[in-house]
Amino acid sequence: MGLYIASDYISGLIGFAARSGVATAELLQAPTMPTVLTGLVPWSAAKTLLAGLEQKLPPDRAALAFGLELGITQHGLLGYAAKSARSALEGLLLDEQFMATRTNLLRFRVMVNDEELNVMMDLALRPGEPGWRFVHLAILGSMARMYQDLHAGQSLKAVFTVPFAVPAKDARDLPGLAAVKWREEPGAFRMTGPLDSLLVNLPTGDEILKGLLVEQCRSAMPSEAAGEDLVSSVRGLLRNQLVDPPSVGSLSRQLNLSERTLKRYLQEAGTSYRSLLTELRLEVALCYLQTTPLTIDEVAFRMGYASPSTFKNKFKQWSGMT
């Protein structure tokens, strides 16, 4: 199928265009538009709409405004699962695991330290490709709106880092974005915010309902993403045990799989236990080094290394850099 997106995002985009005064009849007749909007549809359908919107509306402001319309329950089963989570952080971890039920344009990597959360986002679109800028901003607008939904209308306090400049007039006078700070950094796409605000117990939290919805999300994972789903599960377990990582056998038991089956699944997904562990250690180390004021000795300690020199040697093995 290639790149895909949930059909209700397409429907929402059509409604947003119509409410913004854009005549949608011509867009709906485009050859890439499916006859019936249901399930997961090719990304080409959204690109047609975005090309039309960007010609008729201020594109940055339209992208943020559209994202701010996407309340948490407009993200299908995954949105309801996040709403039933104990905290916003737990909801983000569900997004990381089950994003493929909504789209394969985006992957989340959630990273935390004692005081701060970083949501690193990987976008499948190439810079300058139709929709590239719009999708960046719509995703961040939607994250601000979901935070409001989960926290009784409170505005999200965070830093959005994107690979292009966002005009202040487009970013600051929209509801829900007043407390957001913007940063431009080539190649970067992330949200950074205080961890404590994402650990507050949600009034909508419901463990039983969440369990049922997570099972439905698991069943809804596209078949081609099944291997990636397992990889996400392995990454999530390893991330929480990086200081004293489990053996492959222990990890397989946590996943209710045999060690042999786990190794085979990872091999079919083009990776391995050791590769994932190295990748996560490098990610976390880079996050500490790039986004916190911690010294190298302090990072070494947090990563579980008693000797800073051992950490430095390991870092060079992982990254090829000092």
mmCIF file of C-alpha atoms in Angstrom, residues 68-301:
data_model
loop_
_atom_site.group_PDB
_atom_site.id
_atom_site.type_symbol
_atom_site.label_atom_id
_atom_site.label_comp_id
_atom_site.label_asym_id
_atom_site.label_seq_id
_atom_site.Cartn_x
_atom_site.Cartn_y
_atom_site.Cartn_z
ATOM 1 C CA LEU A 68 -6.146 22.099 16.885
ATOM 2 C CA GLU A 69 -9.482 20.761 15.621
ATOM 3 C CA LEU A 70 -8.332 17.155 16.095
ATOM 4 C CA GLY A 71 -9.530 16.365 19.606
ATOM 5 C CA ILE A 72 -8.360 13.180 21.262
ATOM 6 C CA THR A 73 -11.476 11.194 20.346
ATOM 7 C CA GLN A 74 -10.943 12.047 16.670
ATOM 8 C CA HIS A 75 -7.963 9.687 16.597
ATOM 9 C CA GLY A 76 -10.061 6.531 16.517
ATOM 10 C CA LEU A 77 -9.434 3.600 18.853
ATOM 11 C CA LEU A 78 -5.981 4.939 19.642
ATOM 12 C CA GLY A 79 -7.418 8.257 20.835
ATOM 13 C CA TYR A 80 -9.906 6.531 23.121
ATOM 14 C CA ALA A 81 -7.155 4.244 24.444
ATOM 15 C CA ALA A 82 -4.985 7.292 25.249
ATOM 16 C CA LYS A 83 -7.935 8.957 26.970
ATOM 17 C CA SER A 84 -8.408 5.918 29.221
ATOM 18 C CA ALA A 85 -4.698 5.824 30.178
ATOM 19 C CA ARG A 86 -3.570 6.722 33.703
ATOM 20 C CA SER A 87 -1.536 9.712 32.509
ATOM 21 C CA ALA A 88 -0.715 11.665 29.376
ATOM 22 C CA LEU A 89 2.712 10.006 29.354
ATOM 23 C CA GLU A 90 1.104 6.569 29.244
ATOM 24 C CA GLY A 91 -1.089 7.809 26.388
ATOM 25 C CA LEU A 92 2.011 8.915 24.450
ATOM 26 C CA LEU A 93 3.552 5.475 24.953
ATOM 27 C CA LEU A 94 0.406 3.942 23.447
ATOM 28 C CA ASP A 95 0.802 6.302 20.488
ATOM 29 C CA GLU A 96 4.381 5.113 20.099
ATOM 30 C CA GLN A 97 3.269 1.488 20.047
ATOM 31 C CA PHE A 98 0.138 1.691 17.897
ATOM 32 C CA MET A 99 0.619 4.686 15.571
ATOM 33 C CA ALA A 100 0.455 2.299 12.588
ATOM 34 C CA THR A 101 -3.292 1.868 13.228
ATOM 35 C CA ARG A 102 -3.664 5.500 12.084
ATOM 36 C CA THR A 103 -0.790 6.180 9.672
ATOM 37 C CA ASN A 104 2.718 5.106 8.734
ATOM 38 C CA LEU A 105 3.740 8.695 7.940
ATOM 39 C CA LEU A 106 4.855 9.178 11.526
ATOM 40 C CA ARG A 107 6.704 7.300 14.251
ATOM 41 C CA PHE A 108 7.013 8.419 17.868
ATOM 42 C CA ARG A 109 9.992 7.788 20.142
ATOM 43 C CA VAL A 110 9.217 8.790 23.723
ATOM 44 C CA MET A 111 12.242 9.555 25.906
ATOM 45 C CA VAL A 112 12.201 10.755 29.517
ATOM 46 C CA ASN A 113 14.652 11.833 32.175
ATOM 47 C CA ASP A 114 14.015 12.972 35.757
ATOM 48 C CA GLU A 115 12.414 16.279 34.812
ATOM 49 C CA GLU A 116 11.779 16.370 31.081
ATOM 50 C CA LEU A 117 10.037 14.483 28.325
ATOM 51 C CA ASN A 118 11.130 14.424 24.701
ATOM 52 C CA VAL A 119 8.858 13.086 21.979
ATOM 53 C CA MET A 120 11.098 12.533 18.970
ATOM 54 C CA MET A 121 9.070 12.275 15.758
ATOM 55 C CA ASP A 122 10.191 10.672 12.515
ATOM 56 C CA LEU A 123 8.268 11.744 9.408
ATOM 57 C CA ALA A 124 8.327 9.568 6.291
ATOM 58 C CA LEU A 125 7.957 12.562 3.941
ATOM 59 C CA ARG A 126 11.019 14.146 2.374
ATOM 60 C CA PRO A 127 11.757 17.873 2.899
ATOM 61 C CA GLY A 128 9.925 19.985 0.352
ATOM 62 C CA GLU A 129 7.567 17.161 -0.621
ATOM 63 C CA PRO A 130 3.883 18.214 -0.918
ATOM 64 C CA GLY A 131 2.357 18.260 2.544
ATOM 65 C CA TRP A 132 5.710 18.047 4.355
ATOM 66 C CA ARG A 133 5.421 21.367 6.188
ATOM 67 C CA PHE A 134 1.646 21.093 6.688
ATOM 68 C CA VAL A 135 1.916 17.660 8.356
ATOM 69 C CA HIS A 136 4.633 18.835 10.768
ATOM 70 C CA LEU A 137 2.462 21.683 12.021
ATOM 71 C CA ALA A 138 -0.828 19.770 12.019
ATOM 72 C CA ILE A 139 0.725 17.047 14.210
ATOM 73 C CA LEU A 140 1.970 19.601 16.735
ATOM 74 C CA GLY A 141 -1.350 21.453 16.730
ATOM 75 C CA SER A 142 -3.107 18.169 17.418
ATOM 76 C CA MET A 143 -0.743 17.363 20.312
ATOM 77 C CA ALA A 144 -1.586 20.724 21.892
ATOM 78 C CA ARG A 145 -5.314 20.045 21.457
ATOM 79 C CA MET A 146 -5.083 16.535 22.931
ATOM 80 C CA TYR A 147 -3.275 17.902 25.975
ATOM 81 C CA GLN A 148 -6.136 20.369 26.457
ATOM 82 C CA ASP A 149 -8.693 17.574 26.167
ATOM 83 C CA LEU A 150 -6.920 15.473 28.786
ATOM 84 C CA HIS A 151 -6.256 18.322 31.225
ATOM 85 C CA ALA A 152 -9.587 20.175 31.377
ATOM 86 C CA GLY A 153 -8.669 22.891 28.895
ATOM 87 C CA GLN A 154 -5.189 23.718 30.244
ATOM 88 C CA SER A 155 -2.747 24.885 27.595
ATOM 89 C CA LEU A 156 0.296 22.792 26.797
ATOM 90 C CA LYS A 157 3.611 24.232 28.017
ATOM 91 C CA ALA A 158 6.243 22.807 25.712
ATOM 92 C CA VAL A 159 8.925 23.563 23.156
ATOM 93 C CA PHE A 160 8.178 22.501 19.570
ATOM 94 C CA THR A 161 11.333 22.044 17.510
ATOM 95 C CA VAL A 162 10.840 21.925 13.738
ATOM 96 C CA PRO A 163 13.200 22.094 10.734
ATOM 97 C CA PHE A 164 11.864 25.454 9.504
ATOM 98 C CA ALA A 165 10.961 28.889 10.852
ATOM 99 C CA VAL A 166 7.356 29.374 12.006
ATOM 100 C CA PRO A 167 6.110 32.991 11.863
ATOM 101 C CA ALA A 168 5.076 34.213 15.313
ATOM 102 C CA LYS A 169 1.765 35.546 13.987
ATOM 103 C CA ASP A 170 0.803 32.043 12.856
ATOM 104 C CA ALA A 171 1.915 30.249 16.026
ATOM 105 C CA ARG A 172 0.989 32.388 19.008
ATOM 106 C CA ASP A 173 -2.527 33.705 18.640
ATOM 107 C CA LEU A 174 -4.302 30.391 18.157
ATOM 108 C CA PRO A 175 -6.054 28.879 21.200
ATOM 109 C CA GLY A 176 -3.956 26.254 22.897
ATOM 110 C CA LEU A 177 -0.607 27.466 21.501
ATOM 111 C CA ALA A 178 -0.021 30.586 23.605
ATOM 112 C CA ALA A 179 2.265 28.728 26.059
ATOM 113 C CA VAL A 180 4.230 26.905 23.336
ATOM 114 C CA LYS A 181 7.727 28.048 22.407
ATOM 115 C CA TRP A 182 9.085 27.400 18.920
ATOM 116 C CA ARG A 183 12.609 26.492 17.938
ATOM 117 C CA GLU A 184 14.106 26.007 14.489
ATOM 118 C CA GLU A 185 16.706 23.256 14.081
ATOM 119 C CA PRO A 186 17.646 21.596 10.767
ATOM 120 C CA GLY A 187 16.452 18.001 10.568
ATOM 121 C CA ALA A 188 14.743 18.087 13.988
ATOM 122 C CA PHE A 189 11.115 17.307 14.828
ATOM 123 C CA ARG A 190 10.312 16.948 18.516
ATOM 124 C CA MET A 191 8.253 18.132 21.462
ATOM 125 C CA THR A 192 9.990 18.844 24.763
ATOM 126 C CA GLY A 193 8.111 19.547 27.982
ATOM 127 C CA PRO A 194 8.150 19.203 31.771
ATOM 128 C CA LEU A 195 7.615 15.602 32.832
ATOM 129 C CA ASP A 196 5.541 16.366 35.929
ATOM 130 C CA SER A 197 2.651 17.803 33.900
ATOM 131 C CA LEU A 198 2.423 14.542 31.940
ATOM 132 C CA LEU A 199 2.397 12.305 35.017
ATOM 133 C CA VAL A 200 -0.764 13.769 36.563
ATOM 134 C CA ASN A 201 -3.485 11.127 36.964
ATOM 135 C CA LEU A 202 -6.185 11.669 34.345
ATOM 136 C CA PRO A 203 -9.824 11.827 35.480
ATOM 137 C CA THR A 204 -10.733 9.726 32.419
ATOM 138 C CA GLY A 205 -8.261 6.962 33.301
ATOM 139 C CA ASP A 206 -9.845 3.501 33.267
ATOM 140 C CA GLU A 207 -7.597 0.436 33.383
ATOM 141 C CA ILE A 208 -10.286 -2.031 32.301
ATOM 142 C CA LEU A 209 -11.420 0.094 29.350
ATOM 143 C CA LYS A 210 -7.806 0.791 28.388
ATOM 144 C CA GLY A 211 -7.075 -2.940 28.336
ATOM 145 C CA LEU A 212 -9.997 -3.608 26.011
ATOM 146 C CA LEU A 213 -9.045 -0.750 23.693
ATOM 147 C CA VAL A 214 -5.382 -1.769 23.587
ATOM 148 C CA GLU A 215 -6.437 -5.252 22.483
ATOM 149 C CA GLN A 216 -8.542 -3.690 19.717
ATOM 150 C CA CYS A 217 -5.594 -1.505 18.674
ATOM 151 C CA ARG A 218 -3.383 -4.588 18.582
ATOM 152 C CA SER A 219 -5.911 -6.357 16.355
ATOM 153 C CA ALA A 220 -6.163 -3.290 14.103
ATOM 154 C CA MET A 221 -2.415 -3.131 13.393
ATOM 155 C CA PRO A 222 -1.861 -3.514 9.620
ATOM 156 C CA SER A 223 -0.304 -6.883 8.859
ATOM 157 C CA GLU A 224 2.801 -5.316 7.314
ATOM 158 C CA ALA A 225 3.350 -3.432 10.570
ATOM 159 C CA ALA A 226 3.103 -6.498 12.816
ATOM 160 C CA GLY A 227 6.877 -6.901 12.960
ATOM 161 C CA GLU A 228 7.294 -3.211 13.712
ATOM 162 C CA ASP A 229 4.702 -3.578 16.498
ATOM 163 C CA LEU A 230 6.829 -6.256 18.158
ATOM 164 C CA VAL A 231 9.925 -4.110 17.695
ATOM 165 C CA SER A 232 8.064 -1.218 19.391
ATOM 166 C CA SER A 233 7.171 -3.523 22.294
ATOM 167 C CA VAL A 234 10.789 -4.653 22.638
ATOM 168 C CA ARG A 235 12.000 -1.052 22.476
ATOM 169 C CA GLY A 236 9.503 -0.013 25.157
ATOM 170 C CA LEU A 237 10.572 -2.798 27.532
ATOM 171 C CA LEU A 238 14.281 -2.207 26.962
ATOM 172 C CA ARG A 239 13.939 1.559 27.374
ATOM 173 C CA ASN A 240 12.565 1.033 30.896
ATOM 174 C CA GLN A 241 15.396 -1.378 31.788
ATOM 175 C CA LEU A 242 18.410 0.229 30.107
ATOM 176 C CA VAL A 243 20.515 0.515 33.240
ATOM 177 C CA ASP A 244 20.223 -3.230 33.900
ATOM 178 C CA PRO A 245 18.888 -4.684 30.622
ATOM 179 C CA PRO A 246 17.217 -8.095 30.671
ATOM 180 C CA SER A 247 18.689 -11.082 28.846
ATOM 181 C CA VAL A 248 17.041 -12.183 25.611
ATOM 182 C CA GLY A 249 15.431 -15.044 27.543
ATOM 183 C CA SER A 250 14.045 -12.719 30.219
ATOM 184 C CA LEU A 251 12.791 -10.296 27.574
ATOM 185 C CA SER A 252 11.038 -13.079 25.648
ATOM 186 C CA ARG A 253 9.257 -14.161 28.850
ATOM 187 C CA GLN A 254 8.066 -10.591 29.412
ATOM 188 C CA LEU A 255 6.551 -10.731 25.904
ATOM 189 C CA ASN A 256 5.083 -14.216 26.465
ATOM 190 C CA LEU A 257 7.204 -15.615 23.610
ATOM 191 C CA SER A 258 9.886 -18.259 23.381
ATOM 192 C CA GLU A 259 13.442 -16.952 23.023
ATOM 193 C CA ARG A 260 13.715 -18.606 19.615
ATOM 194 C CA THR A 261 10.464 -16.983 18.395
ATOM 195 C CA LEU A 262 11.543 -13.554 19.593
ATOM 196 C CA LYS A 263 14.891 -13.830 17.787
ATOM 197 C CA ARG A 264 13.130 -14.956 14.595
ATOM 198 C CA TYR A 265 10.618 -12.079 14.695
ATOM 199 C CA LEU A 266 13.385 -9.539 15.229
ATOM 200 C CA GLN A 267 15.416 -11.041 12.406
ATOM 201 C CA GLU A 268 12.394 -10.857 10.068
ATOM 202 C CA ALA A 269 11.991 -7.188 11.050
ATOM 203 C CA GLY A 270 15.623 -6.580 10.053
ATOM 204 C CA THR A 271 17.028 -6.089 13.522
ATOM 205 C CA SER A 272 18.221 -7.937 16.638
ATOM 206 C CA TYR A 273 18.206 -7.661 20.417
ATOM 207 C CA ARG A 274 21.759 -6.303 20.479
ATOM 208 C CA SER A 275 21.059 -3.780 17.692
ATOM 209 C CA LEU A 276 17.963 -2.435 19.466
ATOM 210 C CA LEU A 277 19.770 -2.203 22.793
ATOM 211 C CA THR A 278 22.666 -0.298 21.197
ATOM 212 C CA GLU A 279 20.267 1.994 19.311
ATOM 213 C CA LEU A 280 18.309 2.838 22.477
ATOM 214 C CA ARG A 281 21.441 3.456 24.520
ATOM 215 C CA LEU A 282 22.695 5.841 21.855
ATOM 216 C CA GLU A 283 19.306 7.606 21.635
ATOM 217 C CA VAL A 284 19.110 8.139 25.384
ATOM 218 C CA ALA A 285 22.753 9.205 25.647
ATOM 219 C CA LEU A 286 22.300 11.719 22.797
ATOM 220 C CA CYS A 287 19.109 13.035 24.371
ATOM 221 C CA TYR A 288 20.915 13.680 27.663
ATOM 222 C CA LEU A 289 23.936 15.235 25.947
ATOM 223 C CA GLN A 290 22.003 17.415 23.493
ATOM 224 C CA THR A 291 18.995 18.546 25.520
ATOM 225 C CA THR A 292 20.121 18.709 29.174
ATOM 226 C CA PRO A 293 22.868 20.581 31.059
ATOM 227 C CA LEU A 294 24.190 17.321 32.542
ATOM 228 C CA THR A 295 27.934 16.729 32.408
ATOM 229 C CA ILE A 296 29.363 13.632 30.733
ATOM 230 C CA ASP A 297 30.102 12.134 34.174
ATOM 231 C CA GLU A 298 26.463 12.691 35.213
ATOM 232 C CA VAL A 299 25.180 11.142 31.985
ATOM 233 C CA ALA A 300 27.457 8.143 32.523
ATOM 234 C CA PHE A 301 26.006 7.646 36.009
#
